[in-house]
């Protein structure tokens, strides 16, 4: 499989090239040249596979030029070996026609582990083959940083520097990052906001000498390998509920549009997906777009579901590219216009195609709390503030005869305050993290200054290569 940029000005590349590159140099996102297809018989045959085997089977056509099936299969087995549920992605029925699929049984208790655990191993494998090293830098408001750190810890060819805003992540989230003491992991607490952290990362990538010297790389959600690694769990639940002989719909709490995009890719590959429901908090750019073709950015407001506090859903560009017939020039024009004006005029034909398949529902904090409480009272089920938004979206758009699967993206113990407020219960951390509050922390506080941050990272890389 070869990969093309959504903006048409970057060379086509192999899977392992785009794994390391992340973003294309024309600012676009990489997309596979074509969609692998499975026949009904092939889908049916997948019902008997274990989750790691299923993952290897689904990802294989995307990676065939770079990895043997044997290697991929081994990496998938390793990636999901540390999950603390025998089914990896268990499916539970909530009510008539509504199911919840839990994606939070990985080491950091959020769905980011589903892709990141595989990504860390893919990086390691490819860098070993090429005898190269890279420095992964990233900004986080919580979940992405800890998932990346957990997936990359102890891997010699990777130096990882994660920037978080000092004092602005939850204590659980901070400790999940700062208690990882492996020498290749470096936590920088920036005296600033999450946006400052993100700007610093962008500035480092724009500083070409620094970028080249340090071999900078990224594992954020625009990396195609992350999308690919998120497709298998949609296939897994669909097959359990009767696909390919029955249609299934999905509901997904959404921020950067990476998770729900993987469900859409499964549909492109021939899985019978009827409808995709996107849930958002007050930061509702996507739901406004789906309702009324209003794609305009507003100021980000903090919410109970911080991993969905965004104003631009980066992965939306991939969907746009496809529904505009892969016209890279048109896509590039829309994206640059959006960047300068904060508003995107999506052609009405493209909007109609998207809004026929996708629906959006928004929940503010009060509704989020009320829904958590009500589900707990009815089912004794604790859904975290992200998950509950997906469940509410799924319930709103359910159709008779079509199972609706809502994605549970975080463990409730990650958000103890919100859970206590809604239900009076403080969910316990699982045994693997029970001593989190006693563990030693290590991080460095840095001012919001590019030179200071670059110097800190340079020193870390030097120390790690000795
Ligand atoms: C990252 C995240 C999301 C949003 O996923 P996207 O792929 O960015 O749409 C939702 N819930 C949780 C818990 C997350 O960590």
Short mmCIF file of C-alpha atoms and ligand atoms in Angstrom, two decimals, residues 109-112 142-144 173 221 226-227 230 252-261 286 305 307-308 310 313 315 384 386-387 408-411 414-415, ligand 1:
data_model
loop_
_atom_site.label_atom_id
_atom_site.label_comp_id
_atom_site.label_asym_id
_atom_site.label_seq_id
_atom_site.Cartn_x
_atom_site.Cartn_y
_atom_site.Cartn_z
CA UNK A 109 -6.99 3.48 31.16
CA UNK A 110 -7.97 5.36 28.00
CA UNK A 111 -8.66 4.25 24.43
CA UNK A 112 -5.42 5.91 23.27
CA UNK A 142 -3.66 14.38 29.71
CA UNK A 143 -4.47 11.12 27.93
CA UNK A 144 -2.22 11.24 24.86
CA UNK A 173 -3.13 12.15 34.60
CA UNK A 221 -3.58 11.36 16.21
CA UNK A 226 -2.94 5.21 14.83
CA UNK A 227 -6.07 5.27 12.69
CA UNK A 230 -8.27 1.67 15.74
CA UNK A 252 -18.22 7.86 19.47
CA UNK A 253 -17.28 10.67 21.89
CA UNK A 254 -15.20 12.83 19.61
CA UNK A 255 -12.38 15.38 19.75
CA UNK A 256 -9.82 15.16 16.98
CA UNK A 257 -12.09 12.87 14.90
CA UNK A 258 -9.48 10.08 14.94
CA UNK A 259 -11.53 7.43 16.70
CA UNK A 260 -14.72 7.79 14.65
CA UNK A 261 -12.69 8.08 11.44
CA UNK A 286 -18.40 19.09 14.70
CA UNK A 305 -14.39 15.79 29.28
CA UNK A 307 -9.84 15.11 25.99
CA UNK A 308 -12.61 16.50 23.78
CA UNK A 310 -10.74 21.10 20.94
CA UNK A 313 -10.71 18.26 14.53
CA UNK A 315 -8.65 14.14 11.15
CA UNK A 384 -16.82 8.48 32.60
CA UNK A 386 -16.35 11.15 27.79
CA UNK A 387 -18.04 7.77 27.49
CA UNK A 408 -16.29 3.70 26.17
CA UNK A 409 -13.07 5.71 25.87
CA UNK A 410 -11.86 6.14 29.46
CA UNK A 411 -12.01 4.31 32.77
CA UNK A 414 -9.47 8.66 35.62
CA UNK A 415 -12.07 11.30 36.51
C1 LIG B 1 -8.70 11.31 22.92
C2 LIG B 1 -9.98 11.00 23.60
C3 LIG B 1 -11.22 11.21 22.99
C4 LIG B 1 -11.35 11.84 21.61
O1 LIG B 1 -10.91 10.99 20.59
P1 LIG B 1 -10.58 11.57 19.13
O2 LIG B 1 -9.94 10.46 18.40
O3 LIG B 1 -9.64 12.73 19.37
O4 LIG B 1 -11.86 12.01 18.53
C5 LIG B 1 -12.37 10.83 23.66
N1 LIG B 1 -12.31 10.31 24.92
C6 LIG B 1 -11.13 10.11 25.54
C7 LIG B 1 -11.14 9.56 26.92
C8 LIG B 1 -9.93 10.43 24.92
O5 LIG B 1 -8.76 10.23 25.57
#
